[in-house]
Amino acid sequence: MPRFIVQGGNPLHGRIKINGAKNAVLPMMAAAVLTESECVIKDVPDIRDVRVMVRILRDIGVEVELEDVNGQRHLSLKAEQIRTDTIPAELMREMRSSVLLIGPMLARLGSACMTHPGGCAIGLRPIDMHLNGFRKLNARIERYRDEVRVLASEEGLLGTDIHLEYPSVGATENAMMAATLAQGVTRIWNPAREPEIDNLAEFLRLMGSRIWGTGTDVITVEGREKLGGAECTVIPDRIEAGTFAVAAAITGGEVELENVCPSHMRAFISKMCEVGVRIIRLEDGSLRVQSPSRPRAADLRTLPYPGFPTDLQNQYLAMACAADGTSVITETIFENRFKVAEEFVRMGALIRTEGRLAVVKGVPTLSGTRVKANEDLRGAASLILAGLRAEGTTEVQGADPVDRGYMDFAGRLQKLGACISRQD
Ligand code: UD1
C-alpha cells in the first residue's frame, strides 16, 4: 500500500500550474459516446480516474488516443462502433463516475447496463435521481441482483420535464446527455449549477446539440437526431486549485496558482479571506495566495454551487485544526465526510463531530504520526496537508486515492518546497 512520508514545517513557496478539472473531463469523455465522429478534449489531467475512464471506453469499443501537444494532453475519442451496452463490473467498481456513461449509452444504443455503483467512503451515493430522469425520458429500468439495465422504449427517448429533488451534479449531467438525442424538448428543473456542467454543455453544443439555461433554474435541451464531432478544452480544476491554496495557507506560505478561473472559486476565495489569507489576482490571470503564519478560525457550510464545495471541506478542516480559534463546519452534501477527523485527532487536533457537524478547536501545533487514509480522495489529500503543518514526521498510509484526482501530488508539493516522499 503506497504511503507518503511528510516532514512538516516548511512554508510553501513558488508557482504551480493547475490542471484541467477531473469533474469536467469525466462527463465530457462520456459524452463522446453520443457521436460516431471524432471528439478531441484538450488539457486532460494525467490522473487515475481519467485512465480508468479510458479503459472503460476502450472496453466498450471506443478508439481512444492520447497526444501531447505543446505540453498539453489532448484526448481524441472516436465511438464509431460501440460493441456492447454493458460496463464491466470490475471497472464500474473502480470508479463511481462510470455511471455517467449510462445517459450517453442509453441515448446512442437504446440500452445500457451496469452494476450498481454502491456506497463509498463519503456516503451512500444512490443513483435514484439518475434513474428517475431516464424513466421520465421514456426508458424503463430492470434490476437483477446488483445489475441495473436501462432500456429505451420502442419509440426511443422522448423529451420531457425532469424535476430533480436535489441539484445532483451527476443526475443533471446524465439527463442532459441523454436528452441530446431524445425526440423533442427536455427541461431539467432544479439542475446543478456547477461550472463543470457549463463546460459539458459547451462541449455538447459544439457537437451540435441545442442546450441553454445552464447556471439557471432550468436547463432546456432540444433533442437532435445525430450529433457530430467537436473539440473542447477542459476548464481549470477549482478543487485542485483550492487544495494547493490550502497547502500554502496551512504552512503560512505564499504560492501562485496558474491556470485558474477565480469566478468559479468565489465561495472558497471569500472564506480564505475571512480566515486572513490574502488572494491577489495577478495581471496574467494567476492567483497569489499569501498566508499569515496562522490562519484564523471561521465557520463553514458546504452547499451546492455557488456555495462552498464539499470537495474542499476536508482540506478546510485540516486548516481549521491548526487555526486560531474555533470553527464549526457543517457538511450538507455527503453524510459521511468527517471520517478523516479521527486521523486528525491522532495528530493532536481537537475535533468533535456529530452527524453532519464538526466543531474544531484550533491548536497551535499538530504532531506528526502514522495516519491512515480511507478510500476517499479528498480525505487522503487533507491528511497530507495536515502533515505539511505538523511538527515531525507524518506517515500517511493508503494515500493512493490521491492519484485519482491529483497528478503527481507529492512531486508538485516538493517543487513548492514541501518535504514529502512517496513509498510504493
Ligand atoms: C459530483 C462530483 C463530486 C462532488 C459532488 C458534489 C463528479 C465526477 N463528482 O459527484 O466530486 O463531491 O458532485 O459536488 O463530478 N444523490 C442522491 N441520488 C442520486 C444522486 C445523488 O441521493 O441519484 C445525493 C448524493 O448521495 C449526495 C448529493 O445527492 O448526497 C449530491 O450528489 P451529486 O451532486 O449527485 O454528486 P456526484 O455527481 O456523485
PDB file of N, CA, C and O in Angstrom, residues 167-218:
ATOM      1  N   PRO A 167     -30.263  19.329  -6.493  1.00  0.00           N
ATOM      2  CA  PRO A 167     -29.431  19.624  -7.679  1.00  0.00           C
ATOM      3  C   PRO A 167     -28.210  18.721  -7.780  1.00  0.00           C
ATOM      4  O   PRO A 167     -27.083  19.161  -7.566  1.00  0.00           O
ATOM      5  N   SER A 168     -28.442  17.456  -8.072  1.00  0.00           N
ATOM      6  CA  SER A 168     -27.345  16.486  -8.192  1.00  0.00           C
ATOM      7  C   SER A 168     -26.540  16.764  -9.461  1.00  0.00           C
ATOM      8  O   SER A 168     -27.109  16.918 -10.548  1.00  0.00           O
ATOM      9  N   VAL A 169     -25.228  16.804  -9.301  1.00  0.00           N
ATOM     10  CA  VAL A 169     -24.347  17.087 -10.437  1.00  0.00           C
ATOM     11  C   VAL A 169     -24.469  15.968 -11.474  1.00  0.00           C
ATOM     12  O   VAL A 169     -24.755  16.203 -12.655  1.00  0.00           O
ATOM     13  N   GLY A 170     -24.279  14.730 -11.016  1.00  0.00           N
ATOM     14  CA  GLY A 170     -24.291  13.594 -11.940  1.00  0.00           C
ATOM     15  C   GLY A 170     -25.648  13.401 -12.599  1.00  0.00           C
ATOM     16  O   GLY A 170     -25.723  13.116 -13.802  1.00  0.00           O
ATOM     17  N   ALA A 171     -26.739  13.545 -11.826  1.00  0.00           N
ATOM     18  CA  ALA A 171     -28.073  13.335 -12.401  1.00  0.00           C
ATOM     19  C   ALA A 171     -28.376  14.412 -13.447  1.00  0.00           C
ATOM     20  O   ALA A 171     -29.006  14.140 -14.478  1.00  0.00           O
ATOM     21  N   THR A 172     -27.915  15.643 -13.192  1.00  0.00           N
ATOM     22  CA  THR A 172     -28.114  16.717 -14.174  1.00  0.00           C
ATOM     23  C   THR A 172     -27.363  16.375 -15.467  1.00  0.00           C
ATOM     24  O   THR A 172     -27.906  16.489 -16.572  1.00  0.00           O
ATOM     25  N   GLU A 173     -26.097  15.934 -15.300  1.00  0.00           N
ATOM     26  CA  GLU A 173     -25.271  15.632 -16.488  1.00  0.00           C
ATOM     27  C   GLU A 173     -25.852  14.469 -17.288  1.00  0.00           C
ATOM     28  O   GLU A 173     -25.928  14.528 -18.521  1.00  0.00           O
ATOM     29  N   ASN A 174     -26.270  13.420 -16.567  1.00  0.00           N
ATOM     30  CA  ASN A 174     -26.819  12.254 -17.256  1.00  0.00           C
ATOM     31  C   ASN A 174     -28.093  12.614 -18.019  1.00  0.00           C
ATOM     32  O   ASN A 174     -28.273  12.213 -19.179  1.00  0.00           O
ATOM     33  N   ALA A 175     -28.975  13.388 -17.367  1.00  0.00           N
ATOM     34  CA  ALA A 175     -30.235  13.775 -18.024  1.00  0.00           C
ATOM     35  C   ALA A 175     -29.939  14.640 -19.255  1.00  0.00           C
ATOM     36  O   ALA A 175     -30.537  14.465 -20.323  1.00  0.00           O
ATOM     37  N   MET A 176     -28.994  15.563 -19.082  1.00  0.00           N
ATOM     38  CA  MET A 176     -28.655  16.476 -20.184  1.00  0.00           C
ATOM     39  C   MET A 176     -28.123  15.687 -21.377  1.00  0.00           C
ATOM     40  O   MET A 176     -28.533  15.900 -22.522  1.00  0.00           O
ATOM     41  N   MET A 177     -27.215  14.736 -21.110  1.00  0.00           N
ATOM     42  CA  MET A 177     -26.605  13.982 -22.207  1.00  0.00           C
ATOM     43  C   MET A 177     -27.638  13.087 -22.897  1.00  0.00           C
ATOM     44  O   MET A 177     -27.695  13.030 -24.124  1.00  0.00           O
ATOM     45  N   ALA A 178     -28.480  12.402 -22.086  1.00  0.00           N
ATOM     46  CA  ALA A 178     -29.484  11.527 -22.698  1.00  0.00           C
ATOM     47  C   ALA A 178     -30.455  12.346 -23.544  1.00  0.00           C
ATOM     48  O   ALA A 178     -30.864  11.923 -24.634  1.00  0.00           O
ATOM     49  N   ALA A 179     -30.807  13.547 -23.065  1.00  0.00           N
ATOM     50  CA  ALA A 179     -31.806  14.371 -23.758  1.00  0.00           C
ATOM     51  C   ALA A 179     -31.315  14.898 -25.103  1.00  0.00           C
ATOM     52  O   ALA A 179     -32.122  15.235 -25.968  1.00  0.00           O
ATOM     53  N   THR A 180     -29.985  14.927 -25.304  1.00  0.00           N
ATOM     54  CA  THR A 180     -29.486  15.493 -26.581  1.00  0.00           C
ATOM     55  C   THR A 180     -29.935  14.674 -27.783  1.00  0.00           C
ATOM     56  O   THR A 180     -30.019  15.198 -28.889  1.00  0.00           O
ATOM     57  N   LEU A 181     -30.195  13.357 -27.581  1.00  0.00           N
ATOM     58  CA  LEU A 181     -30.626  12.531 -28.714  1.00  0.00           C
ATOM     59  C   LEU A 181     -32.091  12.095 -28.563  1.00  0.00           C
ATOM     60  O   LEU A 181     -32.547  11.207 -29.285  1.00  0.00           O
ATOM     61  N   ALA A 182     -32.830  12.717 -27.616  1.00  0.00           N
ATOM     62  CA  ALA A 182     -34.252  12.366 -27.449  1.00  0.00           C
ATOM     63  C   ALA A 182     -35.088  13.152 -28.464  1.00  0.00           C
ATOM     64  O   ALA A 182     -34.644  14.174 -28.975  1.00  0.00           O
ATOM     65  N   GLN A 183     -36.294  12.655 -28.727  1.00  0.00           N
ATOM     66  CA  GLN A 183     -37.195  13.411 -29.621  1.00  0.00           C
ATOM     67  C   GLN A 183     -37.844  14.526 -28.824  1.00  0.00           C
ATOM     68  O   GLN A 183     -38.439  14.269 -27.783  1.00  0.00           O
ATOM     69  N   GLY A 184     -37.750  15.755 -29.321  1.00  0.00           N
ATOM     70  CA  GLY A 184     -38.439  16.866 -28.659  1.00  0.00           C
ATOM     71  C   GLY A 184     -37.595  17.541 -27.593  1.00  0.00           C
ATOM     72  O   GLY A 184     -36.394  17.318 -27.487  1.00  0.00           O
ATOM     73  N   VAL A 185     -38.306  18.335 -26.783  1.00  0.00           N
ATOM     74  CA  VAL A 185     -37.608  19.234 -25.849  1.00  0.00           C
ATOM     75  C   VAL A 185     -37.648  18.653 -24.432  1.00  0.00           C
ATOM     76  O   VAL A 185     -38.680  18.176 -23.976  1.00  0.00           O
ATOM     77  N   THR A 186     -36.501  18.714 -23.757  1.00  0.00           N
ATOM     78  CA  THR A 186     -36.436  18.299 -22.340  1.00  0.00           C
ATOM     79  C   THR A 186     -36.090  19.514 -21.505  1.00  0.00           C
ATOM     80  O   THR A 186     -35.213  20.302 -21.879  1.00  0.00           O
ATOM     81  N   ARG A 187     -36.801  19.645 -20.388  1.00  0.00           N
ATOM     82  CA  ARG A 187     -36.427  20.707 -19.432  1.00  0.00           C
ATOM     83  C   ARG A 187     -36.037  20.043 -18.121  1.00  0.00           C
ATOM     84  O   ARG A 187     -36.784  19.211 -17.609  1.00  0.00           O
ATOM     85  N   ILE A 188     -34.858  20.428 -17.624  1.00  0.00           N
ATOM     86  CA  ILE A 188     -34.388  19.877 -16.341  1.00  0.00           C
ATOM     87  C   ILE A 188     -34.528  20.984 -15.309  1.00  0.00           C
ATOM     88  O   ILE A 188     -33.841  22.010 -15.388  1.00  0.00           O
ATOM     89  N   TRP A 189     -35.450  20.762 -14.369  1.00  0.00           N
ATOM     90  CA  TRP A 189     -35.723  21.762 -13.333  1.00  0.00           C
ATOM     91  C   TRP A 189     -34.885  21.484 -12.094  1.00  0.00           C
ATOM     92  O   TRP A 189     -34.642  20.341 -11.754  1.00  0.00           O
ATOM     93  N   ASN A 190     -34.485  22.546 -11.422  1.00  0.00           N
ATOM     94  CA  ASN A 190     -33.622  22.446 -10.242  1.00  0.00           C
ATOM     95  C   ASN A 190     -32.324  21.696 -10.554  1.00  0.00           C
ATOM     96  O   ASN A 190     -31.908  20.797  -9.814  1.00  0.00           O
ATOM     97  N   PRO A 191     -31.659  22.048 -11.652  1.00  0.00           N
ATOM     98  CA  PRO A 191     -30.415  21.340 -12.006  1.00  0.00           C
ATOM     99  C   PRO A 191     -29.258  21.835 -11.147  1.00  0.00           C
ATOM    100  O   PRO A 191     -29.358  22.892 -10.516  1.00  0.00           O
ATOM    101  N   ALA A 192     -28.181  21.066 -11.149  1.00  0.00           N
ATOM    102  CA  ALA A 192     -26.956  21.559 -10.512  1.00  0.00           C
ATOM    103  C   ALA A 192     -26.400  22.685 -11.382  1.00  0.00           C
ATOM    104  O   ALA A 192     -26.637  22.728 -12.590  1.00  0.00           O
ATOM    105  N   ARG A 193     -25.680  23.608 -10.732  1.00  0.00           N
ATOM    106  CA  ARG A 193     -25.185  24.796 -11.456  1.00  0.00           C
ATOM    107  C   ARG A 193     -23.656  24.832 -11.515  1.00  0.00           C
ATOM    108  O   ARG A 193     -23.069  25.871 -11.785  1.00  0.00           O
ATOM    109  N   GLU A 194     -23.023  23.727 -11.210  1.00  0.00           N
ATOM    110  CA  GLU A 194     -21.555  23.692 -11.168  1.00  0.00           C
ATOM    111  C   GLU A 194     -20.963  24.095 -12.524  1.00  0.00           C
ATOM    112  O   GLU A 194     -21.542  23.780 -13.577  1.00  0.00           O
ATOM    113  N   PRO A 195     -19.797  24.773 -12.503  1.00  0.00           N
ATOM    114  CA  PRO A 195     -19.158  25.187 -13.763  1.00  0.00           C
ATOM    115  C   PRO A 195     -18.843  24.015 -14.681  1.00  0.00           C
ATOM    116  O   PRO A 195     -18.796  24.179 -15.903  1.00  0.00           O
ATOM    117  N   GLU A 196     -18.651  22.823 -14.095  1.00  0.00           N
ATOM    118  CA  GLU A 196     -18.329  21.649 -14.922  1.00  0.00           C
ATOM    119  C   GLU A 196     -19.519  21.299 -15.825  1.00  0.00           C
ATOM    120  O   GLU A 196     -19.356  20.723 -16.896  1.00  0.00           O
ATOM    121  N   ILE A 197     -20.727  21.668 -15.366  1.00  0.00           N
ATOM    122  CA  ILE A 197     -21.925  21.402 -16.178  1.00  0.00           C
ATOM    123  C   ILE A 197     -21.963  22.348 -17.375  1.00  0.00           C
ATOM    124  O   ILE A 197     -22.335  21.968 -18.484  1.00  0.00           O
ATOM    125  N   ASP A 198     -21.516  23.565 -17.147  1.00  0.00           N
ATOM    126  CA  ASP A 198     -21.389  24.535 -18.239  1.00  0.00           C
ATOM    127  C   ASP A 198     -20.405  24.048 -19.290  1.00  0.00           C
ATOM    128  O   ASP A 198     -20.619  24.166 -20.485  1.00  0.00           O
ATOM    129  N   ASN A 199     -19.279  23.502 -18.792  1.00  0.00           N
ATOM    130  CA  ASN A 199     -18.235  23.001 -19.677  1.00  0.00           C
ATOM    131  C   ASN A 199     -18.779  21.849 -20.531  1.00  0.00           C
ATOM    132  O   ASN A 199     -18.554  21.780 -21.741  1.00  0.00           O
ATOM    133  N   LEU A 200     -19.555  20.966 -19.882  1.00  0.00           N
ATOM    134  CA  LEU A 200     -20.161  19.848 -20.617  1.00  0.00           C
ATOM    135  C   LEU A 200     -21.149  20.371 -21.662  1.00  0.00           C
ATOM    136  O   LEU A 200     -21.175  19.912 -22.804  1.00  0.00           O
ATOM    137  N   ALA A 201     -21.959  21.362 -21.260  1.00  0.00           N
ATOM    138  CA  ALA A 201     -22.955  21.920 -22.197  1.00  0.00           C
ATOM    139  C   ALA A 201     -22.250  22.557 -23.400  1.00  0.00           C
ATOM    140  O   ALA A 201     -22.699  22.421 -24.542  1.00  0.00           O
ATOM    141  N   GLU A 202     -21.111  23.223 -23.110  1.00  0.00           N
ATOM    142  CA  GLU A 202     -20.353  23.846 -24.199  1.00  0.00           C
ATOM    143  C   GLU A 202     -19.896  22.769 -25.191  1.00  0.00           C
ATOM    144  O   GLU A 202     -20.026  22.927 -26.412  1.00  0.00           O
ATOM    145  N   PHE A 203     -19.394  21.667 -24.648  1.00  0.00           N
ATOM    146  CA  PHE A 203     -18.927  20.552 -25.492  1.00  0.00           C
ATOM    147  C   PHE A 203     -20.093  19.987 -26.314  1.00  0.00           C
ATOM    148  O   PHE A 203     -19.988  19.776 -27.525  1.00  0.00           O
ATOM    149  N   LEU A 204     -21.235  19.780 -25.642  1.00  0.00           N
ATOM    150  CA  LEU A 204     -22.405  19.213 -26.332  1.00  0.00           C
ATOM    151  C   LEU A 204     -22.899  20.162 -27.426  1.00  0.00           C
ATOM    152  O   LEU A 204     -23.331  19.733 -28.489  1.00  0.00           O
ATOM    153  N   ARG A 205     -22.846  21.460 -27.135  1.00  0.00           N
ATOM    154  CA  ARG A 205     -23.261  22.439 -28.166  1.00  0.00           C
ATOM    155  C   ARG A 205     -22.327  22.369 -29.369  1.00  0.00           C
ATOM    156  O   ARG A 205     -22.770  22.416 -30.513  1.00  0.00           O
ATOM    157  N   LEU A 206     -21.022  22.238 -29.098  1.00  0.00           N
ATOM    158  CA  LEU A 206     -20.064  22.133 -30.208  1.00  0.00           C
ATOM    159  C   LEU A 206     -20.310  20.858 -31.021  1.00  0.00           C
ATOM    160  O   LEU A 206     -20.008  20.796 -32.201  1.00  0.00           O
ATOM    161  N   MET A 207     -20.890  19.852 -30.366  1.00  0.00           N
ATOM    162  CA  MET A 207     -21.235  18.609 -31.082  1.00  0.00           C
ATOM    163  C   MET A 207     -22.534  18.763 -31.874  1.00  0.00           C
ATOM    164  O   MET A 207     -22.963  17.828 -32.551  1.00  0.00           O
ATOM    165  N   GLY A 208     -23.181  19.907 -31.719  1.00  0.00           N
ATOM    166  CA  GLY A 208     -24.406  20.163 -32.494  1.00  0.00           C
ATOM    167  C   GLY A 208     -25.684  20.163 -31.670  1.00  0.00           C
ATOM    168  O   GLY A 208     -26.779  20.320 -32.214  1.00  0.00           O
ATOM    169  N   SER A 209     -25.584  19.994 -30.347  1.00  0.00           N
ATOM    170  CA  SER A 209     -26.808  19.996 -29.517  1.00  0.00           C
ATOM    171  C   SER A 209     -27.296  21.417 -29.328  1.00  0.00           C
ATOM    172  O   SER A 209     -26.534  22.374 -29.436  1.00  0.00           O
ATOM    173  N   ARG A 210     -28.572  21.509 -28.989  1.00  0.00           N
ATOM    174  CA  ARG A 210     -29.095  22.828 -28.606  1.00  0.00           C
ATOM    175  C   ARG A 210     -29.440  22.756 -27.123  1.00  0.00           C
ATOM    176  O   ARG A 210     -30.340  22.031 -26.710  1.00  0.00           O
ATOM    177  N   ILE A 211     -28.657  23.498 -26.338  1.00  0.00           N
ATOM    178  CA  ILE A 211     -28.837  23.482 -24.875  1.00  0.00           C
ATOM    179  C   ILE A 211     -28.727  24.904 -24.374  1.00  0.00           C
ATOM    180  O   ILE A 211     -27.815  25.630 -24.768  1.00  0.00           O
ATOM    181  N   TRP A 212     -29.630  25.324 -23.546  1.00  0.00           N
ATOM    182  CA  TRP A 212     -29.446  26.607 -22.896  1.00  0.00           C
ATOM    183  C   TRP A 212     -29.961  26.562 -21.459  1.00  0.00           C
ATOM    184  O   TRP A 212     -30.653  25.622 -21.072  1.00  0.00           O
ATOM    185  N   GLY A 213     -29.545  27.568 -20.687  1.00  0.00           N
ATOM    186  CA  GLY A 213     -30.039  27.664 -19.307  1.00  0.00           C
ATOM    187  C   GLY A 213     -29.107  27.074 -18.257  1.00  0.00           C
ATOM    188  O   GLY A 213     -29.475  27.058 -17.084  1.00  0.00           O
ATOM    189  N   THR A 214     -27.909  26.593 -18.632  1.00  0.00           N
ATOM    190  CA  THR A 214     -27.026  26.078 -17.566  1.00  0.00           C
ATOM    191  C   THR A 214     -26.684  27.238 -16.634  1.00  0.00           C
ATOM    192  O   THR A 214     -26.549  28.374 -17.073  1.00  0.00           O
ATOM    193  N   GLY A 215     -26.596  26.954 -15.354  1.00  0.00           N
ATOM    194  CA  GLY A 215     -26.320  28.004 -14.368  1.00  0.00           C
ATOM    195  C   GLY A 215     -27.606  28.694 -13.905  1.00  0.00           C
ATOM    196  O   GLY A 215     -27.555  29.579 -13.054  1.00  0.00           O
ATOM    197  N   THR A 216     -28.757  28.303 -14.446  1.00  0.00           N
ATOM    198  CA  THR A 216     -30.039  28.894 -14.021  1.00  0.00           C
ATOM    199  C   THR A 216     -30.923  27.804 -13.391  1.00  0.00           C
ATOM    200  O   THR A 216     -30.471  26.682 -13.188  1.00  0.00           O
ATOM    201  N   ASP A 217     -32.193  28.151 -13.160  1.00  0.00           N
ATOM    202  CA  ASP A 217     -33.114  27.202 -12.502  1.00  0.00           C
ATOM    203  C   ASP A 217     -33.593  26.083 -13.417  1.00  0.00           C
ATOM    204  O   ASP A 217     -34.177  25.101 -12.966  1.00  0.00           O
ATOM    205  N   VAL A 218     -33.434  26.287 -14.726  1.00  0.00           N
ATOM    206  CA  VAL A 218     -33.906  25.249 -15.650  1.00  0.00           C
ATOM    207  C   VAL A 218     -32.989  25.168 -16.874  1.00  0.00           C
ATOM    208  O   VAL A 218     -32.616  26.192 -17.450  1.00  0.00           O
TER     209      VAL A 218
END
